[in-house]
Short mmCIF file of C-alpha atoms and ligand atoms in Angstrom, two decimals:
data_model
loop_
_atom_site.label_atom_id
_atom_site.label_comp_id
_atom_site.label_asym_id
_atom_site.label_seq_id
_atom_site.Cartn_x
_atom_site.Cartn_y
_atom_site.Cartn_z
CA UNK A 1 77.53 -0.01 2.44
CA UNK A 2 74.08 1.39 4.42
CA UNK A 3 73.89 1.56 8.05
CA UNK A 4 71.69 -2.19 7.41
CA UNK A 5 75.13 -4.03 6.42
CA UNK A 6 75.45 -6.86 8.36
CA UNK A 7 72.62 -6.40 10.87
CA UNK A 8 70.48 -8.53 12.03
CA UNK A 9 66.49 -8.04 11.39
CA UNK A 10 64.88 -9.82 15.04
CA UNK A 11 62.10 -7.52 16.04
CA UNK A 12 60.00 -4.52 14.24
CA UNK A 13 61.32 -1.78 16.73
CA UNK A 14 64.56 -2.36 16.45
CA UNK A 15 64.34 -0.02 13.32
CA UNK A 16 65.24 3.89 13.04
CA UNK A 17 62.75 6.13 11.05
CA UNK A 18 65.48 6.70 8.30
CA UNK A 19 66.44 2.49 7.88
CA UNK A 20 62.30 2.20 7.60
CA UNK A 21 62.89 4.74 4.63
CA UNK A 22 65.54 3.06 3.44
CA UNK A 23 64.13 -0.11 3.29
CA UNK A 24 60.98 1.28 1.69
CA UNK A 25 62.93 3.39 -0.88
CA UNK A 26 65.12 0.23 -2.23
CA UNK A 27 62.11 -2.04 -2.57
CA UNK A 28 60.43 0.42 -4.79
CA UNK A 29 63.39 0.58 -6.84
CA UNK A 30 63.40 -3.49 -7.07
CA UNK A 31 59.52 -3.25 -7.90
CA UNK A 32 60.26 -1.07 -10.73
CA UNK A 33 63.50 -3.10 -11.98
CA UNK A 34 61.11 -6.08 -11.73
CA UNK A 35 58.49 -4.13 -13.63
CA UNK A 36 60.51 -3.21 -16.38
CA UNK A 37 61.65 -6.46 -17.09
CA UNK A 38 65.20 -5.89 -15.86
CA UNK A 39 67.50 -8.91 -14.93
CA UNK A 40 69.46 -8.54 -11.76
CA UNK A 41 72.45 -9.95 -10.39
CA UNK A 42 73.77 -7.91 -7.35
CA UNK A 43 73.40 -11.53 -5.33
CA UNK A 44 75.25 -13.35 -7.82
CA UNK A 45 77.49 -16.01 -6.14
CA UNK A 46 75.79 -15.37 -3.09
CA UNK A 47 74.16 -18.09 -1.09
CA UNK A 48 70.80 -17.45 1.31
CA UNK A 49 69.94 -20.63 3.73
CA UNK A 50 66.41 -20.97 4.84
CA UNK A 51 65.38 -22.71 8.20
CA UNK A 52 61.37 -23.34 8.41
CA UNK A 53 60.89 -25.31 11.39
CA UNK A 54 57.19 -24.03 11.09
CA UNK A 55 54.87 -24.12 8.05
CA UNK A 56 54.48 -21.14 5.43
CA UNK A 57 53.90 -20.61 1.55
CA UNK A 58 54.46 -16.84 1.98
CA UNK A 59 57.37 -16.43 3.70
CA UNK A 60 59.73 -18.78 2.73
CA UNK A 61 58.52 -18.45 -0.64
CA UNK A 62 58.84 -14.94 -1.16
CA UNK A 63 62.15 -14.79 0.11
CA UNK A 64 63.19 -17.37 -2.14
CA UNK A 65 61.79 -16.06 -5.10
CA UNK A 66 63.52 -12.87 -3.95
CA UNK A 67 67.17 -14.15 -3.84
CA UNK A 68 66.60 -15.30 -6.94
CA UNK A 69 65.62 -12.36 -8.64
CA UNK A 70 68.69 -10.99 -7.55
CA UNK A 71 70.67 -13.68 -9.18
CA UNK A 72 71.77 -15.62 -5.46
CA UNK A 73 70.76 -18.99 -4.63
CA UNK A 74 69.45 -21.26 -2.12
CA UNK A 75 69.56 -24.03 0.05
CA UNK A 76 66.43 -24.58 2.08
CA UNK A 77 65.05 -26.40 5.12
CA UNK A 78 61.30 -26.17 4.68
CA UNK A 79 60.26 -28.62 7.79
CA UNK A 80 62.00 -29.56 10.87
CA UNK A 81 61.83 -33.05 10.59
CA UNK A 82 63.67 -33.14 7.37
CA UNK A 83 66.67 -31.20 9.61
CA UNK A 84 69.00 -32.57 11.79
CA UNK A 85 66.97 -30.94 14.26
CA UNK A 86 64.73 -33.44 14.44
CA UNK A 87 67.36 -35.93 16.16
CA UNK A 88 68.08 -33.32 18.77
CA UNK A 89 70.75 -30.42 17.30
CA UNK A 90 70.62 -27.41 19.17
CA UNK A 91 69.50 -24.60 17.38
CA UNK A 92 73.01 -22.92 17.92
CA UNK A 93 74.77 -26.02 16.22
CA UNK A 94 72.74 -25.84 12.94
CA UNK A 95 73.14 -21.88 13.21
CA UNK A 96 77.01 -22.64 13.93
CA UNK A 97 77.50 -25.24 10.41
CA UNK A 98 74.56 -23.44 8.16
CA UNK A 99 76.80 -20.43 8.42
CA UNK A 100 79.53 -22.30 6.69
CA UNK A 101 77.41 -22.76 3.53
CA UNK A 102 75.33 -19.52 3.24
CA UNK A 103 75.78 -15.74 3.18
CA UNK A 104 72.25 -14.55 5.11
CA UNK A 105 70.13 -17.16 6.84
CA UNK A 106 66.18 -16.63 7.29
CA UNK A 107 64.55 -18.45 10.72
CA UNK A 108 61.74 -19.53 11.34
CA UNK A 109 60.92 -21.18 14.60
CA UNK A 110 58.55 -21.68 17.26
CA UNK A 111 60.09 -20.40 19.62
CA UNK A 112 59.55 -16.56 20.48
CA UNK A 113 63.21 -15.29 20.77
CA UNK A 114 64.82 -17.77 18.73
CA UNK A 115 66.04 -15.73 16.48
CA UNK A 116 67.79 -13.95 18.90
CA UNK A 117 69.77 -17.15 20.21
CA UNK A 118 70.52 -17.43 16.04
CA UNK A 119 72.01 -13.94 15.79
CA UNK A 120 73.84 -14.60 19.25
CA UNK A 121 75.60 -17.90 17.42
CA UNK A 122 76.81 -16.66 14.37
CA UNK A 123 77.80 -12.92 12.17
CA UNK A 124 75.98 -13.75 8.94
CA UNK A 125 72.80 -12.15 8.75
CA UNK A 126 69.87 -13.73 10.49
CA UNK A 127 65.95 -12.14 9.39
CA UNK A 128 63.64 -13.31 11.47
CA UNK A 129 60.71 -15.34 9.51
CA UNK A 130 58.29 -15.44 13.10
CA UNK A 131 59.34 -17.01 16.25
CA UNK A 132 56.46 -18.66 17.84
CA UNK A 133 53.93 -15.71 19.24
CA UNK A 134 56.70 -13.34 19.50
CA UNK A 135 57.75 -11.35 16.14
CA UNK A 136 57.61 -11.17 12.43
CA UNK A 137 59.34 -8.28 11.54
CA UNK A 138 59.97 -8.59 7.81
CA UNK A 139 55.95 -8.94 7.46
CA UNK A 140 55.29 -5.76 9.27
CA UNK A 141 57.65 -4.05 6.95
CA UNK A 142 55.74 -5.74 3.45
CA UNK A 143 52.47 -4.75 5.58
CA UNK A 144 54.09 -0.94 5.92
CA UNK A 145 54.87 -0.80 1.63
CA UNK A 146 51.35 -2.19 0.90
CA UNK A 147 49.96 1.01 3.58
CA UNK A 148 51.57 3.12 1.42
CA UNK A 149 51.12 1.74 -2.02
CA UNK A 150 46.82 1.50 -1.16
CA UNK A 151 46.48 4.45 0.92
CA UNK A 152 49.17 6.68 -0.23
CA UNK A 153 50.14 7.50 3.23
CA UNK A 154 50.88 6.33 6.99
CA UNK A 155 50.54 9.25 9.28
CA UNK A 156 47.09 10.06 10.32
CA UNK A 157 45.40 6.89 9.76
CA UNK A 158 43.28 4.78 11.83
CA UNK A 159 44.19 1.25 11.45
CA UNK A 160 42.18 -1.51 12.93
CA UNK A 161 44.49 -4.52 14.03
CA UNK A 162 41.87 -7.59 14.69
CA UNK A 163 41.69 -10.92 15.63
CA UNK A 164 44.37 -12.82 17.75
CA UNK A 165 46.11 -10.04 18.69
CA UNK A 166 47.33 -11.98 21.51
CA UNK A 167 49.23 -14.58 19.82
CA UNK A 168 49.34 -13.20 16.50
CA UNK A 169 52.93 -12.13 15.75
CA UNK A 170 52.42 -10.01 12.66
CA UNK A 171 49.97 -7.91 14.59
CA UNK A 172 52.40 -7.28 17.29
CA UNK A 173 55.46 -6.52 14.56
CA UNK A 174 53.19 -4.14 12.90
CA UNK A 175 52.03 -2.27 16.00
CA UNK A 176 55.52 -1.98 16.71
CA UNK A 177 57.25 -0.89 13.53
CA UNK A 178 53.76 1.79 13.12
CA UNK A 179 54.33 3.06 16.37
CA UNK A 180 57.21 5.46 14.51
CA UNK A 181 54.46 7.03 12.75
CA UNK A 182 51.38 8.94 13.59
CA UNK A 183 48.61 6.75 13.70
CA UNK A 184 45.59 5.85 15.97
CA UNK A 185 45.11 2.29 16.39
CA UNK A 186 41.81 0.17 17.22
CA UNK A 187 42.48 -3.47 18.15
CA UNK A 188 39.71 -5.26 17.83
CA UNK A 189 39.95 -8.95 19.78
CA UNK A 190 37.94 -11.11 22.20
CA UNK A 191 38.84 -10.61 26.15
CA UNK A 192 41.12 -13.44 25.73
CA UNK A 193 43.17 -12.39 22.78
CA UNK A 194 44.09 -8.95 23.62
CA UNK A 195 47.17 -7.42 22.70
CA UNK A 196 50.06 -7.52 25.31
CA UNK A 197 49.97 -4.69 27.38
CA UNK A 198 53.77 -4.24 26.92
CA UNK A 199 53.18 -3.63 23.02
CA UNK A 200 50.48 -1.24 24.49
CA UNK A 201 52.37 0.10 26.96
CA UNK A 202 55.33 0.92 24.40
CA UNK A 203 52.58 2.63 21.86
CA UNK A 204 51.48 4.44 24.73
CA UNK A 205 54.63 5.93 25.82
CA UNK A 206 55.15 6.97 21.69
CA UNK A 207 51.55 8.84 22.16
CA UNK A 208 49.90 6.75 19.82
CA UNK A 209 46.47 6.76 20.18
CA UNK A 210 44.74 3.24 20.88
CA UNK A 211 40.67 1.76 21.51
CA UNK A 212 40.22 -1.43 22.50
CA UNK A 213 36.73 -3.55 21.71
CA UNK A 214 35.86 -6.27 21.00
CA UNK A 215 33.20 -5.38 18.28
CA UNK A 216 34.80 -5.58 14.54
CA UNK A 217 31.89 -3.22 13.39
CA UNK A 218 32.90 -0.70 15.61
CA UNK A 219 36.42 -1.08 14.16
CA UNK A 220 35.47 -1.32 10.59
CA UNK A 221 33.37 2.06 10.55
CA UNK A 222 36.05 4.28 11.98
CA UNK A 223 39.34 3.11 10.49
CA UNK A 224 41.05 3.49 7.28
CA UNK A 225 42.67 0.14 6.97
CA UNK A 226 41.44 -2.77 8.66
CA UNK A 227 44.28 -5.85 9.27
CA UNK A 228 42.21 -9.16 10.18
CA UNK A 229 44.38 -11.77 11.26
CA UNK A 230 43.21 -15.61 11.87
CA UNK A 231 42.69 -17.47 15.63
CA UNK A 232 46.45 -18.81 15.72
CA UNK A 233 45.17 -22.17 16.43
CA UNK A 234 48.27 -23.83 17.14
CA UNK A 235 48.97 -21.27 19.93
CA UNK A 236 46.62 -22.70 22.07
CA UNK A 237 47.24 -25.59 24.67
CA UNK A 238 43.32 -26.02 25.27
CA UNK A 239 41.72 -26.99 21.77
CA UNK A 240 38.00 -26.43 22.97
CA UNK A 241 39.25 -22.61 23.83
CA UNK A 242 40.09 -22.63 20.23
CA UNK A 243 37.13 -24.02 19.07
CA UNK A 244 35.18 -21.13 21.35
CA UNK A 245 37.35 -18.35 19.69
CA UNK A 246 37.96 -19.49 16.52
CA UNK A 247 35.14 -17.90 14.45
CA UNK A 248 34.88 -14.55 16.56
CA UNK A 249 35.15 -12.54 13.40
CA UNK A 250 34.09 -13.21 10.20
CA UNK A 251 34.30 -10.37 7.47
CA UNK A 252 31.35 -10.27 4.70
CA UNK A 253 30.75 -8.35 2.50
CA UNK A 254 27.79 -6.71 3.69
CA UNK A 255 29.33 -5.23 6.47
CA UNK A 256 31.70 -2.89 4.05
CA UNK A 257 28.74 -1.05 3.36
CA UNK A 258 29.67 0.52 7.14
CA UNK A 259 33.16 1.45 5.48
CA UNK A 260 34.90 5.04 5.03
CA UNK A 261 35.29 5.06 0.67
CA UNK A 262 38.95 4.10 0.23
CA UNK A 263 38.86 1.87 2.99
CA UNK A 264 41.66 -0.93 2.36
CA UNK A 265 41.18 -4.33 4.08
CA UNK A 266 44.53 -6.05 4.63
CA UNK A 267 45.37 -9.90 6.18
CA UNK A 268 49.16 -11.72 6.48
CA UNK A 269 47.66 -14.72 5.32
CA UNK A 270 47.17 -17.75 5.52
CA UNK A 271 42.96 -16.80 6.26
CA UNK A 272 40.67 -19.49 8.12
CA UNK A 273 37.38 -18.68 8.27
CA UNK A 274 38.01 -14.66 9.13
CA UNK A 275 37.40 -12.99 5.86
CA UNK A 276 34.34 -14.03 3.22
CA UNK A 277 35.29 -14.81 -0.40
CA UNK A 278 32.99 -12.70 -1.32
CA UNK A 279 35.07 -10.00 0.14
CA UNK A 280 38.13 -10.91 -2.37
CA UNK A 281 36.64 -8.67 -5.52
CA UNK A 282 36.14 -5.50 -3.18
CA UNK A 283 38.50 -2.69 -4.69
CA UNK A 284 40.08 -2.19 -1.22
CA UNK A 285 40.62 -6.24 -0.19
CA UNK A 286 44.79 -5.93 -0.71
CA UNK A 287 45.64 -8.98 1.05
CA UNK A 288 46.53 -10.63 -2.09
CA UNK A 289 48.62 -7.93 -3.18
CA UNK A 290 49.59 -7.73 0.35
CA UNK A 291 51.10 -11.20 -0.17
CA UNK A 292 53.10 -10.04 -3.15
CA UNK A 293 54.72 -6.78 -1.79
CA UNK A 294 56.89 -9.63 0.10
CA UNK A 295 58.86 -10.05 -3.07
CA UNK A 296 60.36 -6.19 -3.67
CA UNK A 297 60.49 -5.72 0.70
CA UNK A 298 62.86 -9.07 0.79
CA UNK A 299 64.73 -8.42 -1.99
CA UNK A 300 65.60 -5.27 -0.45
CA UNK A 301 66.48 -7.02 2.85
CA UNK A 302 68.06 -9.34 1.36
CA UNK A 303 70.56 -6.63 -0.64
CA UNK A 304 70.93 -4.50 2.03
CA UNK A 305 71.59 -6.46 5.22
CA UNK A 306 74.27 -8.51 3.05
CA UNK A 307 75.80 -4.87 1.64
CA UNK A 308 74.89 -5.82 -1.36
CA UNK A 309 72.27 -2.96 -2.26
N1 CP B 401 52.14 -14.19 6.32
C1 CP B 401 52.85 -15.32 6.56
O1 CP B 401 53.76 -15.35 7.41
O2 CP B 401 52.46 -16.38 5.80
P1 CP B 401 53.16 -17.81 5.81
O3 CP B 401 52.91 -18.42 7.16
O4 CP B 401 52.49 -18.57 4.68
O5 CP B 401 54.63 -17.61 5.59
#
């Protein structure tokens, strides 16, 4: 047992340097089981429930693919209007009978702070997959292990967070769950999408250093890893907003010629418009390998919040 047994995963801060460790030190020994060809079982007979009541491929993919590499199953909701939801349930009900059938349940909702009102309903395990604009902690800690697979490192970076850092929940789970390290942060958005000041506040307080602009070349030239994130377009109740913001960034490859060497360019995926295809075959453009670090970080979460590990 680990001091993760049977907790929760809701938010990015809710984590203590030495679980972060933890969490980073058992996915690198999945990667290398997986690497080595190894077969794994330590989630045999073990059942994981997934809830999407919002799209993804990633996600819910990569946590699937995860149980199953360590020999559990699952049972999976991948749209609410294929649930019982969709006739009215409360949240709490489904929580309340889906706990019946599965060891470790994985939410995703739309609304921020629904996972919370999950973990409040039942003590099986509930990971938090995003909840609307509010948090997407198991991302930030995938978006930690690829930091320090490309760059070797996390303290004394400069990262660049841009794009919708306003509604973007992996932005504000990374800030968060970075803010235990010592980094300097640019966030690079229009006016309208600027981080909340209470994520800026909290860096603040840590005495993390922070620059706010709204120019992404002014970002790109001074950081060390730049995270572009897409306009969340179904964030917004005014579509012709959208349509003003949508393509306020747009990465090409002739701007990385403004780049530090060993500059790593990182995005949560899915991308709109925000990064060039022409960007894809840069040595530092990770996001696809970004993508895949979700399979060793949520087999570890999956192992360790269910004591299994
Ligand atoms: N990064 C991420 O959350 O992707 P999905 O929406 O495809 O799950």
């Amino acid at each position: 047992m680990t001091k993760l047994s049977k907790k929760d995963v809701l938010r990015a801060d809710q984590f203590k340097p030495e679980e972060i460790d933890l969490i980073m030190e058992t996915a690198r020994g999945y990667e290398q089981a997986l690497s080595e060809g190894k077969v794994l079982d330590v989630m045999r007979g073990k059942v994981l429930s997934t809830l999407f009541y919002e799209p993804s491929t990633r996600t819910r993919l990569s946590f699937e693919t995860a149980m199953l590499r360590l020999g559990g199953q699952v049972i999976s909701v991948a749209e609410a209007k294929s649930s019982s939801a969709a006739k009215g349930e409360s949240l709490r009900d489904t929580i309340k009978t889906v706990e019946g059938y599965a060891d470790v349940i994985v939410l995703r909702h739309p609304q921020t702070g629904a996972a919370q009102e999950a973990a409040a309903a039942t003590n099986k395990p509930i990971l938090n997959a995003g909840d609307g604009a509010g948090q997407h902690p198991t991302q930030s800690l995938l978006d930690l292990y690829t930091i320090l697979k490309e760059q070797g490192k996390v303290d004394g970076l400069t990262i660049a967070l841009a794009g919708d850092l306003k509604n973007g929940r992996t932005v504000h789970s990374l800030a968060d769950l970075l803010g235990n390290y010592n980094v300097n942060f640019i966030f690079v958005s229009p006016e309208a999408l600027r981080m909340p000041v209470e994520i800026v506040s909290r860096l603040k307080e840590r005495g993390i250093g922070i620059t706010e602009t709204e120019d992404l070349n002014e970002g790109l030239r001074a950081c060390d890893v730049l995270y572009m994130t897409r306009i969340q377009r179904e964030r917004f109740d005014d579509p012709s907003e959208y349509d003003r913001l949508k393509d306020a960034y747009v990465l090409t490859r002739v701007m990385l010629e403004d780049a530090k060497p060993g500059f790593t360019i990182m995005h949560p995926l899915p991308r709109v418009n925000e990064i060039a295809t022409d960007v894809d075959s840069y040595d530092g453009a990770a996001y696809f390998r970004q993508a895949a670090n979700g399979i060793p970080i949520r087999m570890a979460l999956l192992a360790l919040v269910t004591g299994n590990a």
